[in-house]
PDB file of C-alpha atoms in Angstrom:
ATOM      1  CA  UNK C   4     -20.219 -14.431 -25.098  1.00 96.00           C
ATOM      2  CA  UNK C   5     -16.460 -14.001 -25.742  1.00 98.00           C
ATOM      3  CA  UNK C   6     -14.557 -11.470 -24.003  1.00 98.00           C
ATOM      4  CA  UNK C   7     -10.698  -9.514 -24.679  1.00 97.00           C
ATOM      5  CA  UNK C   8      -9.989  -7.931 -21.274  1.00 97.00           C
ATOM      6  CA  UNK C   9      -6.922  -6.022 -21.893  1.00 95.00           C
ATOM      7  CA  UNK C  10      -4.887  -5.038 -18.624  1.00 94.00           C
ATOM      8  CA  UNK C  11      -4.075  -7.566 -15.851  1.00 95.00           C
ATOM      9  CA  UNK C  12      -4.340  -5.104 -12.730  1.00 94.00           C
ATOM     10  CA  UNK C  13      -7.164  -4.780 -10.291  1.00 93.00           C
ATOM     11  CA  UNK C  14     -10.066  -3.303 -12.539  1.00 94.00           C
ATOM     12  CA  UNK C  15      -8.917  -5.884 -15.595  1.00 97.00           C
ATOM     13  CA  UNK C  16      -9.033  -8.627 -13.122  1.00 97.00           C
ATOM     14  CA  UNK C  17     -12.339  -7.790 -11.283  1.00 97.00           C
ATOM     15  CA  UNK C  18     -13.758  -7.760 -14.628  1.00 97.00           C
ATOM     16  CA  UNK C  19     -12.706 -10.913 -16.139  1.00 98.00           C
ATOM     17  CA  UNK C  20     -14.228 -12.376 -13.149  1.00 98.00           C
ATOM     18  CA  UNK C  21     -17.571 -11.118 -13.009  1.00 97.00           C
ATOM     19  CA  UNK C  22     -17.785 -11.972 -16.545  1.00 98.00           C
ATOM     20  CA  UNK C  23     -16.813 -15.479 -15.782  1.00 97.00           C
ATOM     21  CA  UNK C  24     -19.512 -15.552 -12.812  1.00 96.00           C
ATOM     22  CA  UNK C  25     -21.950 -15.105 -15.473  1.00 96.00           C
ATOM     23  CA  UNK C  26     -21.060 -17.743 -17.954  1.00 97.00           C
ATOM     24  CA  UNK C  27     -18.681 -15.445 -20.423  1.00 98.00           C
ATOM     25  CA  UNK C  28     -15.504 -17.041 -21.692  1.00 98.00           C
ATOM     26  CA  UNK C  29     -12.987 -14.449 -20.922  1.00 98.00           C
ATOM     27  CA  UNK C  30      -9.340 -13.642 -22.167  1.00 98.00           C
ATOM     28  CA  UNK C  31      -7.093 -11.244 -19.944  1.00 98.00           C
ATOM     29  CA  UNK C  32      -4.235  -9.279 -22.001  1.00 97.00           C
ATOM     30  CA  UNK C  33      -1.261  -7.786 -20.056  1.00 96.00           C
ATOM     31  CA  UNK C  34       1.449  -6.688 -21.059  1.00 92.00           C
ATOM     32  CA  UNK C  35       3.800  -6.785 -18.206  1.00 93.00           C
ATOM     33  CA  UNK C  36       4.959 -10.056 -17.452  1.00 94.00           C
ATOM     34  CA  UNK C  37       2.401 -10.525 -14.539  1.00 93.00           C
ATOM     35  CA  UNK C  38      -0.317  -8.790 -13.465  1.00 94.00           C
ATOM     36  CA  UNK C  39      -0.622  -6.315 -11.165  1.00 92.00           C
ATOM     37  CA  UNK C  40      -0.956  -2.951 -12.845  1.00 90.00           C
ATOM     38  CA  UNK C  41      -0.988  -0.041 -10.662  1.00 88.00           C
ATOM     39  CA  UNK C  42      -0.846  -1.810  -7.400  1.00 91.00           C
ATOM     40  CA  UNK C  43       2.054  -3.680  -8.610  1.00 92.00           C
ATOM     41  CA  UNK C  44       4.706  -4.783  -5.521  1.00 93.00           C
ATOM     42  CA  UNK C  45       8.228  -5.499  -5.765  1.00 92.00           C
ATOM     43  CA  UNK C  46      10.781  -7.048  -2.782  1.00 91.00           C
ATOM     44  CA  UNK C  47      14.324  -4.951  -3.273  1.00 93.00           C
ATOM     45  CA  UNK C  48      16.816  -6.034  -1.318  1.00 94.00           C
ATOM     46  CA  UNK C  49      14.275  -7.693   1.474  1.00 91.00           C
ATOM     47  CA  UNK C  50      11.683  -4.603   1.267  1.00 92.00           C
ATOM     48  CA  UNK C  51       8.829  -4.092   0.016  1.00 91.00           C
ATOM     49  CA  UNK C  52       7.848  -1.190  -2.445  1.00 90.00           C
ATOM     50  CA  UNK C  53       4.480   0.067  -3.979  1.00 89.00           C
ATOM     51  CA  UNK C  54       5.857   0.283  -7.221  1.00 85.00           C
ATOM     52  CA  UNK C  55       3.713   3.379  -8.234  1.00 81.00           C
ATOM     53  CA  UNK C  56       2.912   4.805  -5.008  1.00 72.00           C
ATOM     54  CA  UNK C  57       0.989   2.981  -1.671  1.00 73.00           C
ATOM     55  CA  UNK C  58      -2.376   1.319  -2.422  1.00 78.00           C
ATOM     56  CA  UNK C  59      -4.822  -0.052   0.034  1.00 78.00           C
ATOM     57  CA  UNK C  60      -8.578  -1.472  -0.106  1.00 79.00           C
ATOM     58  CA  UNK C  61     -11.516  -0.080   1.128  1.00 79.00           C
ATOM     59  CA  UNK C  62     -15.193   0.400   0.221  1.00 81.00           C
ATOM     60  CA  UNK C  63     -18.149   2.540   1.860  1.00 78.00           C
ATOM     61  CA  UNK C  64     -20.676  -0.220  -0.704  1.00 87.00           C
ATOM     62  CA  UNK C  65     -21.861  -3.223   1.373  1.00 93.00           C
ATOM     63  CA  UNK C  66     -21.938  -4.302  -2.380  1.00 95.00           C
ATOM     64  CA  UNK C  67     -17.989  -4.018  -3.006  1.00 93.00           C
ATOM     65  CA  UNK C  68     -17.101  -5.818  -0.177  1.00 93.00           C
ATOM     66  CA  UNK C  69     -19.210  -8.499   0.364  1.00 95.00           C
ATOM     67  CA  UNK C  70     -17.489  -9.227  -3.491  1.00 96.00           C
ATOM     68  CA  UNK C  71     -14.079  -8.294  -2.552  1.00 96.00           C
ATOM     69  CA  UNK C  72     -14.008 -10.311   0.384  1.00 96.00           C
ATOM     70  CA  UNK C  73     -15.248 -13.977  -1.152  1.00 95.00           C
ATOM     71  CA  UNK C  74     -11.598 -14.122  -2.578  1.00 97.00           C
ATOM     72  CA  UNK C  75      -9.486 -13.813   0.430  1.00 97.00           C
ATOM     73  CA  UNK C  76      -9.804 -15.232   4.136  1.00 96.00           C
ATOM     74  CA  UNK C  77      -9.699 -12.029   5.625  1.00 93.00           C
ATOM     75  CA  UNK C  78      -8.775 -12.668   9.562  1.00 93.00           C
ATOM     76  CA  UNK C  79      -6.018 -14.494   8.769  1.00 96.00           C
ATOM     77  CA  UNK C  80      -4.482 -13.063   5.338  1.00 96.00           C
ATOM     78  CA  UNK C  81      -5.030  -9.161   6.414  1.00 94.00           C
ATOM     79  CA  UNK C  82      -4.539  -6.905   9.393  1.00 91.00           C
ATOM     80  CA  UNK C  83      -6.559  -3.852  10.136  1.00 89.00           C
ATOM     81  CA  UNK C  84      -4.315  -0.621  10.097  1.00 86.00           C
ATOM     82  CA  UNK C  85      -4.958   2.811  11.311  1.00 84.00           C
ATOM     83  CA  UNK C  86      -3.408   5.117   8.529  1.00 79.00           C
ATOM     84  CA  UNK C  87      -1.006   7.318   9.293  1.00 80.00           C
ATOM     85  CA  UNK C  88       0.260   9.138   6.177  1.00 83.00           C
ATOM     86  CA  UNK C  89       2.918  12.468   6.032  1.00 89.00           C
ATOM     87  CA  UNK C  90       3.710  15.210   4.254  1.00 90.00           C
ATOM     88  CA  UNK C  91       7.324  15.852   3.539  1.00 89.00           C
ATOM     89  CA  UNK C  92       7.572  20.008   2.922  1.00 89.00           C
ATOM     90  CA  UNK C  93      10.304  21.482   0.559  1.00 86.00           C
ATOM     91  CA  UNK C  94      12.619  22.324   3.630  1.00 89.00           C
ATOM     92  CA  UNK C  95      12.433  18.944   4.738  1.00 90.00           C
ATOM     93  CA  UNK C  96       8.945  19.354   7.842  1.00 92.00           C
ATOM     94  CA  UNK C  97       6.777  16.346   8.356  1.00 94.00           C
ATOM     95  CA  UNK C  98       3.234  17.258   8.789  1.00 94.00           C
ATOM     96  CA  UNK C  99       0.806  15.069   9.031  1.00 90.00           C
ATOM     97  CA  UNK C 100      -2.204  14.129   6.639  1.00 87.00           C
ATOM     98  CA  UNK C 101      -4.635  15.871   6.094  1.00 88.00           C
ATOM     99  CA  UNK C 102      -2.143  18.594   5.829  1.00 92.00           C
ATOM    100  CA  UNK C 103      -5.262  21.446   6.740  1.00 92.00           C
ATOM    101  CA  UNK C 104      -5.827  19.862   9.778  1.00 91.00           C
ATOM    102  CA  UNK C 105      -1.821  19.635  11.315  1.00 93.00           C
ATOM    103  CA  UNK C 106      -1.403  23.466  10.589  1.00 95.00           C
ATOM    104  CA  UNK C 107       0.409  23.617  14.075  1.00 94.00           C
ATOM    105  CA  UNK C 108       2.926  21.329  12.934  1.00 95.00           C
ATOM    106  CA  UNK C 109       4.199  23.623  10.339  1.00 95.00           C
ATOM    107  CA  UNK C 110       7.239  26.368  10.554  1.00 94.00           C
ATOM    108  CA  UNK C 111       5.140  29.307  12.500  1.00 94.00           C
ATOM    109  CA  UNK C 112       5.990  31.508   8.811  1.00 94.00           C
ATOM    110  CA  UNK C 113       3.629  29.385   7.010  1.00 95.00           C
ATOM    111  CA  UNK C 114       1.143  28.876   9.577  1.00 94.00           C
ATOM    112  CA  UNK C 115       0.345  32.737   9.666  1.00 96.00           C
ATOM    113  CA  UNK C 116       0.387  32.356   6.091  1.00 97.00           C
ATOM    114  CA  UNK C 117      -2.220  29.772   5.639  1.00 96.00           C
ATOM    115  CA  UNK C 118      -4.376  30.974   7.924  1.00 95.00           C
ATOM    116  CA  UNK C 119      -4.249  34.314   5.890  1.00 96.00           C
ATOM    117  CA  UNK C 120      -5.082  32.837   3.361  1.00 96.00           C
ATOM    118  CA  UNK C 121      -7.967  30.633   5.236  1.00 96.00           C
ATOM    119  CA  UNK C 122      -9.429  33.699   6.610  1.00 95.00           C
ATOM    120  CA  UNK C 123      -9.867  35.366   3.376  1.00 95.00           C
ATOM    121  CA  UNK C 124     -11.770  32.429   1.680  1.00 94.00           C
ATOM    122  CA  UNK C 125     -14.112  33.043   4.887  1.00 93.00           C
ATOM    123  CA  UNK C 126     -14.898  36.129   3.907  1.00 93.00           C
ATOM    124  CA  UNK C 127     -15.027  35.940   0.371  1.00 91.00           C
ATOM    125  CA  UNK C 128     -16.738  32.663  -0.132  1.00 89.00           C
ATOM    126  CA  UNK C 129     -15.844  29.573  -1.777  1.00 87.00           C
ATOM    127  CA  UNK C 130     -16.882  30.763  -5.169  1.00 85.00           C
ATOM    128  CA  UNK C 131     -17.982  28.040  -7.431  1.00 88.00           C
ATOM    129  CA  UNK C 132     -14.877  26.181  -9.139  1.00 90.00           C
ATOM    130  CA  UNK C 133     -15.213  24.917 -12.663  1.00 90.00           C
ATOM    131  CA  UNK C 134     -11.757  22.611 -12.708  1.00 92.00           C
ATOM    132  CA  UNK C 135      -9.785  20.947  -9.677  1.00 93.00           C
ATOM    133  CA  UNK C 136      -6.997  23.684 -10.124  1.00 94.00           C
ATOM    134  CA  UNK C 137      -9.554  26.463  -9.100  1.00 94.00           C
ATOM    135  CA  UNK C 138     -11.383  23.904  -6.625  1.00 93.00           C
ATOM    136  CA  UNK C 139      -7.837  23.596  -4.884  1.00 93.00           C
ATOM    137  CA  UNK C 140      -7.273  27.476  -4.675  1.00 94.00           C
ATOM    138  CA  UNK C 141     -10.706  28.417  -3.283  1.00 92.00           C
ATOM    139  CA  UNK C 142     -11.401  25.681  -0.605  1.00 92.00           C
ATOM    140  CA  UNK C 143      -7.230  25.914   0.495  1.00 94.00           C
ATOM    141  CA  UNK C 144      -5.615  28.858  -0.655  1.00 95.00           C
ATOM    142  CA  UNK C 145      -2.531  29.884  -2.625  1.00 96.00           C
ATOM    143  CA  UNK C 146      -0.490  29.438   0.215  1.00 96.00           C
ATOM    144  CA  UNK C 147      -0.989  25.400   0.895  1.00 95.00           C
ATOM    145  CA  UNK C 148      -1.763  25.467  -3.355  1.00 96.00           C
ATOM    146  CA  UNK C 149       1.614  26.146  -3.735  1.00 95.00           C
ATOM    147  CA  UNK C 150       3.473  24.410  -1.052  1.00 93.00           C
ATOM    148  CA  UNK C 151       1.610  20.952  -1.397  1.00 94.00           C
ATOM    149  CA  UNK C 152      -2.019  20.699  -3.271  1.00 94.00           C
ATOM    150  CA  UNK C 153      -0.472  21.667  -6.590  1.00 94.00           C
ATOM    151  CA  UNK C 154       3.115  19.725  -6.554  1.00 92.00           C
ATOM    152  CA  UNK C 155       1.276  16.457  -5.666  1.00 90.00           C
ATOM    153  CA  UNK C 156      -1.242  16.809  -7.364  1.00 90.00           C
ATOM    154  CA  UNK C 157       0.596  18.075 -11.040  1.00 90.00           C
ATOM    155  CA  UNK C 158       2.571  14.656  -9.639  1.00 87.00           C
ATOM    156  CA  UNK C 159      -0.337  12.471  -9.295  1.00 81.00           C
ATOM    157  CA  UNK C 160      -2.189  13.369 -12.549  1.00 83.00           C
ATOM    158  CA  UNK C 161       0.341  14.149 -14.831  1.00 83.00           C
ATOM    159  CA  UNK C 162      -1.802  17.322 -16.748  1.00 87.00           C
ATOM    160  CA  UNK C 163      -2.702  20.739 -16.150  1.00 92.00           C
ATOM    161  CA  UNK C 164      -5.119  20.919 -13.588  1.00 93.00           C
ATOM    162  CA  UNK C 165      -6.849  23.020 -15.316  1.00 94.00           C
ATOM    163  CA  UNK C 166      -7.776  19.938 -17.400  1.00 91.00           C
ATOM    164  CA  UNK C 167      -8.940  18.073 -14.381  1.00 88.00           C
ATOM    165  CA  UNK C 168     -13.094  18.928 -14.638  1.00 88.00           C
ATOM    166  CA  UNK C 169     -14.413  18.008 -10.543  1.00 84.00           C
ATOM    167  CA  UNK C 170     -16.953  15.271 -12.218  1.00 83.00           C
ATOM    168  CA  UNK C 171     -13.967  13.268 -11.815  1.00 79.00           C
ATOM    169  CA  UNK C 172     -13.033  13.803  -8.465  1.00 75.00           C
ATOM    170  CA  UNK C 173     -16.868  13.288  -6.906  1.00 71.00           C
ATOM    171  CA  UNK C 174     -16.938  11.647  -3.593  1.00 68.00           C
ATOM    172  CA  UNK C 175     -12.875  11.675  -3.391  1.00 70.00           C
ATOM    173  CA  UNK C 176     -12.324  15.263  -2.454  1.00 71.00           C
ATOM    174  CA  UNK C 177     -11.772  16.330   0.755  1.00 71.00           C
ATOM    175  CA  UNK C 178     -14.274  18.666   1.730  1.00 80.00           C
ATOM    176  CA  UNK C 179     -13.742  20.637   4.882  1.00 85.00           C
ATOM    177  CA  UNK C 180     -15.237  23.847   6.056  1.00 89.00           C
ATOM    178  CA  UNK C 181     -12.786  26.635   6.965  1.00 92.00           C
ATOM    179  CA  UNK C 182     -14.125  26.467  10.883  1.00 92.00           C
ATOM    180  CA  UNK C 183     -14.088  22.341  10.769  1.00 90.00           C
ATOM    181  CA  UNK C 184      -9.959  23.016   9.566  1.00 92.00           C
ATOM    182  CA  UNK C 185      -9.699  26.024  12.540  1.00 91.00           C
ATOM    183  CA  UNK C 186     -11.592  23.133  14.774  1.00 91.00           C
ATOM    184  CA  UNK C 187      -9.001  20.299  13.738  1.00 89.00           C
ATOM    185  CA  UNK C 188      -6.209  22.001  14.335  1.00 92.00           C
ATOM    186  CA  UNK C 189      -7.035  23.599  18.027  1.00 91.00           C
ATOM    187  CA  UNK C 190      -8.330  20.600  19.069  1.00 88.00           C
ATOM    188  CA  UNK C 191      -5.601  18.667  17.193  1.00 84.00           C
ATOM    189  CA  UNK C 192      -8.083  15.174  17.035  1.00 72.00           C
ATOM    190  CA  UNK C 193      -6.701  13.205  14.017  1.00 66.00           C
ATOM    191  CA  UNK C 194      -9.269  12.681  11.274  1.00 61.00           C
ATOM    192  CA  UNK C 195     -11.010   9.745  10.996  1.00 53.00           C
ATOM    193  CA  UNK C 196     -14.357  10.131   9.411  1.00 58.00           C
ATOM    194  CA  UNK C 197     -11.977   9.638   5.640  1.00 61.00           C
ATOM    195  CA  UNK C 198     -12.875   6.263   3.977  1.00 59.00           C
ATOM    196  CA  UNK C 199      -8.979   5.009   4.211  1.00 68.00           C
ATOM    197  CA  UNK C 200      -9.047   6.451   7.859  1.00 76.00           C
ATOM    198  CA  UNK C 201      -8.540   2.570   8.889  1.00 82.00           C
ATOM    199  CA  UNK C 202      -8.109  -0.075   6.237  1.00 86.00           C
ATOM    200  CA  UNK C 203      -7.427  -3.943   5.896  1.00 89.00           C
ATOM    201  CA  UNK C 204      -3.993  -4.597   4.667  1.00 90.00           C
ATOM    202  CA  UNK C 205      -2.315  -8.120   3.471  1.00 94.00           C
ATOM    203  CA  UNK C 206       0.244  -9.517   5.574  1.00 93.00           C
ATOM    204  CA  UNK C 207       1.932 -10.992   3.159  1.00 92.00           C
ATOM    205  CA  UNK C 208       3.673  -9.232  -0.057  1.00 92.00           C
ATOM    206  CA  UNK C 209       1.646  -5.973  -0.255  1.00 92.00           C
ATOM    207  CA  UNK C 210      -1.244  -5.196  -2.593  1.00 93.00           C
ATOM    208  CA  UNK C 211       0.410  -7.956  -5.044  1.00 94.00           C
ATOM    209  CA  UNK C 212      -0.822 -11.106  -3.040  1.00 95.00           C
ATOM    210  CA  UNK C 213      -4.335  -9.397  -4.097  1.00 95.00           C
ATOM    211  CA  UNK C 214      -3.772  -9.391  -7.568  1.00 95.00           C
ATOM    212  CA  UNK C 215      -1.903 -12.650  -7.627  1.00 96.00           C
ATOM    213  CA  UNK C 216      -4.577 -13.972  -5.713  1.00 97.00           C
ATOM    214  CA  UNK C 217      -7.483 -12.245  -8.016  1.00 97.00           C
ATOM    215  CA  UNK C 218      -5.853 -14.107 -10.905  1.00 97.00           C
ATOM    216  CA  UNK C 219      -5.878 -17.447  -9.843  1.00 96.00           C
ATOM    217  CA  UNK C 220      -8.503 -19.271 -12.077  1.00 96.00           C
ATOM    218  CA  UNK C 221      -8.450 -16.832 -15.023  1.00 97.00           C
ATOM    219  CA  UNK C 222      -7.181 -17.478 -18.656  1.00 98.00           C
ATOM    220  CA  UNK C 223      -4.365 -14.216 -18.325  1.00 98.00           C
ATOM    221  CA  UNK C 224      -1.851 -13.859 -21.646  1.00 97.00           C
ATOM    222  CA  UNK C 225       1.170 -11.897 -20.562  1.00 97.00           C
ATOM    223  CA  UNK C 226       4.057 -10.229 -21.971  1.00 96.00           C
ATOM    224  CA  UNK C 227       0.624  -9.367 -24.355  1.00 94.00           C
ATOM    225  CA  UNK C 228       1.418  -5.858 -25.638  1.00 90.00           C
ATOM    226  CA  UNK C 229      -2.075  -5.295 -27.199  1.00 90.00           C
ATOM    227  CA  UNK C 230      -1.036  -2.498 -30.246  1.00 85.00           C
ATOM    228  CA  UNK C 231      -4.068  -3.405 -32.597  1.00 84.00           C
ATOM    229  CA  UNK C 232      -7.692  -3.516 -32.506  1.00 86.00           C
ATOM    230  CA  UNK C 233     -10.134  -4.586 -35.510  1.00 88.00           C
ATOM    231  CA  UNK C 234     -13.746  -4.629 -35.564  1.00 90.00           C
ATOM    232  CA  UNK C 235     -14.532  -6.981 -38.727  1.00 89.00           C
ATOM    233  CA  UNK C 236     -17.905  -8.734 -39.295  1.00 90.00           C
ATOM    234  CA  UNK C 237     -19.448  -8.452 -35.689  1.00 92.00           C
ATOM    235  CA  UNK C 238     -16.371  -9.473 -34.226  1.00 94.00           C
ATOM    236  CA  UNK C 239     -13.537  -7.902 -32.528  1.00 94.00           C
ATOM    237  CA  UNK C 240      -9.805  -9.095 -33.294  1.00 93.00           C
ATOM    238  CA  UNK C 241      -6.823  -8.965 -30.670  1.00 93.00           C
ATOM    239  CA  UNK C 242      -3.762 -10.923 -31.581  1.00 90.00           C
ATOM    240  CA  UNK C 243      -5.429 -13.021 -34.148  1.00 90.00           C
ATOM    241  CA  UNK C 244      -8.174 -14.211 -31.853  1.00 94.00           C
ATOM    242  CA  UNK C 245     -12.078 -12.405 -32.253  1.00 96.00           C
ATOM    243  CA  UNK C 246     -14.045 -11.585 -29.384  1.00 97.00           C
ATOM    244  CA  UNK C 247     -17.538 -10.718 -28.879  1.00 97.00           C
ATOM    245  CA  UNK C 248     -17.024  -7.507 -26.538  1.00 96.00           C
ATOM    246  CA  UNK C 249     -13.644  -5.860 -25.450  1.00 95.00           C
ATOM    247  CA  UNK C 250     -13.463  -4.525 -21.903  1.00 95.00           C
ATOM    248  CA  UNK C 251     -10.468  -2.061 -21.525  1.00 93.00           C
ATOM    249  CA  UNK C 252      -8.729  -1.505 -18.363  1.00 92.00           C
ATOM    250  CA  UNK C 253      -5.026   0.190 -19.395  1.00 85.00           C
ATOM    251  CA  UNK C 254      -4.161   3.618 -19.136  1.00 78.00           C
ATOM    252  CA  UNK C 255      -6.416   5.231 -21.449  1.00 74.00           C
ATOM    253  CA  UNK C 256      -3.388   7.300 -22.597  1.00 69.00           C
ATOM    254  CA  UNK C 257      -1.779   3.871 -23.754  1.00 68.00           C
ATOM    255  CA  UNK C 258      -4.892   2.955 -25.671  1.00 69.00           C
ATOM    256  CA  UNK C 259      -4.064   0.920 -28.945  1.00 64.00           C
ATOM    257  CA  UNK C 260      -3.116   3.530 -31.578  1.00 59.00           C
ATOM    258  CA  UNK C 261      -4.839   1.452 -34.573  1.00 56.00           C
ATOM    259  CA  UNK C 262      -8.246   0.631 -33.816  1.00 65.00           C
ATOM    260  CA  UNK C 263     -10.248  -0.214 -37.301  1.00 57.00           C
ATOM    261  CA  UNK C 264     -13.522  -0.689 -38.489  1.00 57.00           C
ATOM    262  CA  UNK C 265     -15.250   1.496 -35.968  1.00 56.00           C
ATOM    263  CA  UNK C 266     -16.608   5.094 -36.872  1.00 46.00           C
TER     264      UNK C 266
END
């Protein structure tokens, strides 16, 4: 079979080549002028930036990474990193991640105010949240809602979170009791049961020597701004060419505004 892949980043390019693996000719669409989507990597002035925010591997599925791992020679093209992420506050305090469990390292002010606020939950319960907005209030309170779940967050996903239903979120959320935060913090023992707690990183040119190297041996069209699709006899058309299937990777909010002959 014939496939349109449109979107050159990591999901487009895992894709194209497990279609390939099993005999499918295969067509990758992007429309930037190489791939690399949202794990894209650019050197300014001699440094280099995540493009749209820091990106890193890692799998709890034997599965995943036995795949993963065929592409790259792993001992010499990565290093193992233990993570070490921050929190910048609005008046300018670094606490560290997971922001519940480095209460201490906050102003004293808004210690006693989380922990009002922690306390509380305790008592009342954790209720049962229908959207990630209300999951965010009852597992942290308004107090660490307001100073750093919600901003990031309303950053991150771009929509109310309101909008945000938890079926989306399963397996990614952090989960901690309100006695495993009190725990964390008066023992102060950084976290490392998360899956990114320690992760394999490329030496070499960030999370785009990944992609670049994901897209060796694949038939990729850039500077392909895919703005039409057409379903027409059995077959699919994108720029002029028919397909048998069409796997979609791009932003779903970017998807093609004409698509024609499908109910």
């Amino acid at each position: 079979m014939k496939f349109a892949v449109i979107g050159g980043g990591m999901s487009g390019l895992s894709a194209a080549h497990m279609l390939q693996e099993r005999g499918c000719q295969v067509h990758v669409y992007e429309k930037a002028s190489r791939p690399g989507g949202l794990v894209k990597c650019d050197i300014v002035h001699g440094t280099l930036y995540h493009m749209v925010g820091g990106h890193v591997f890692n799998s709890r599925r034997q599965d995943v990474l036995d795949w993963f791992w065929r592409f790259f020679r792993k001992d010499e093209e990565f290093y193992k990193a233990t993570r070490r992420a921050v929190v910048s506050l609005a008046d300018g305090t670094r606490v560290d991640y997971p922001i519940e469990n480095h209460l201490y390292q906050m102003p004293q002010q808004l210690q006693r105010a989380v922990i009002a606020d922690l306390l509380e939950i305790y008592k009342a319960g954790y209720g049962e949240p229908s959207n990630f907005d209300e999951f965010l209030k009852t597992r942290f309170g308004k107090t660490l809602y307001d100073e750093y779940f919600h901003p990031y967050n309303d950053k991150i996903w771009q929509r109310p979170l309101t909008d945000v239903p938890l079926a989306w979120l399963q397996g990614k959320l952090p989960m901690p009791t309100i006695p495993e935060i009190l725990e964390a913090n008066i023992a102060q023992v950084n976290e490392m049961n998360m899956v990114h707690s320690t992760f394999w990183y490329p030496l070499h040119n960030g999370t785009q020597f990944v992609v670049d190297t994901l897209a060796k041996g694949l038939d990729i069209r850039l500077n392909a701004d895919v703005q039409e699709l057409e379903f027409r006899d059995g077959k699919w058309l994108v720029a002029g060419e028919q397909y048998d299937r069409i796997v979609y990777t791009g932003n779903a909010r970017a998807l093609p505004a004409a698509v024609r002959g499908v109910a």
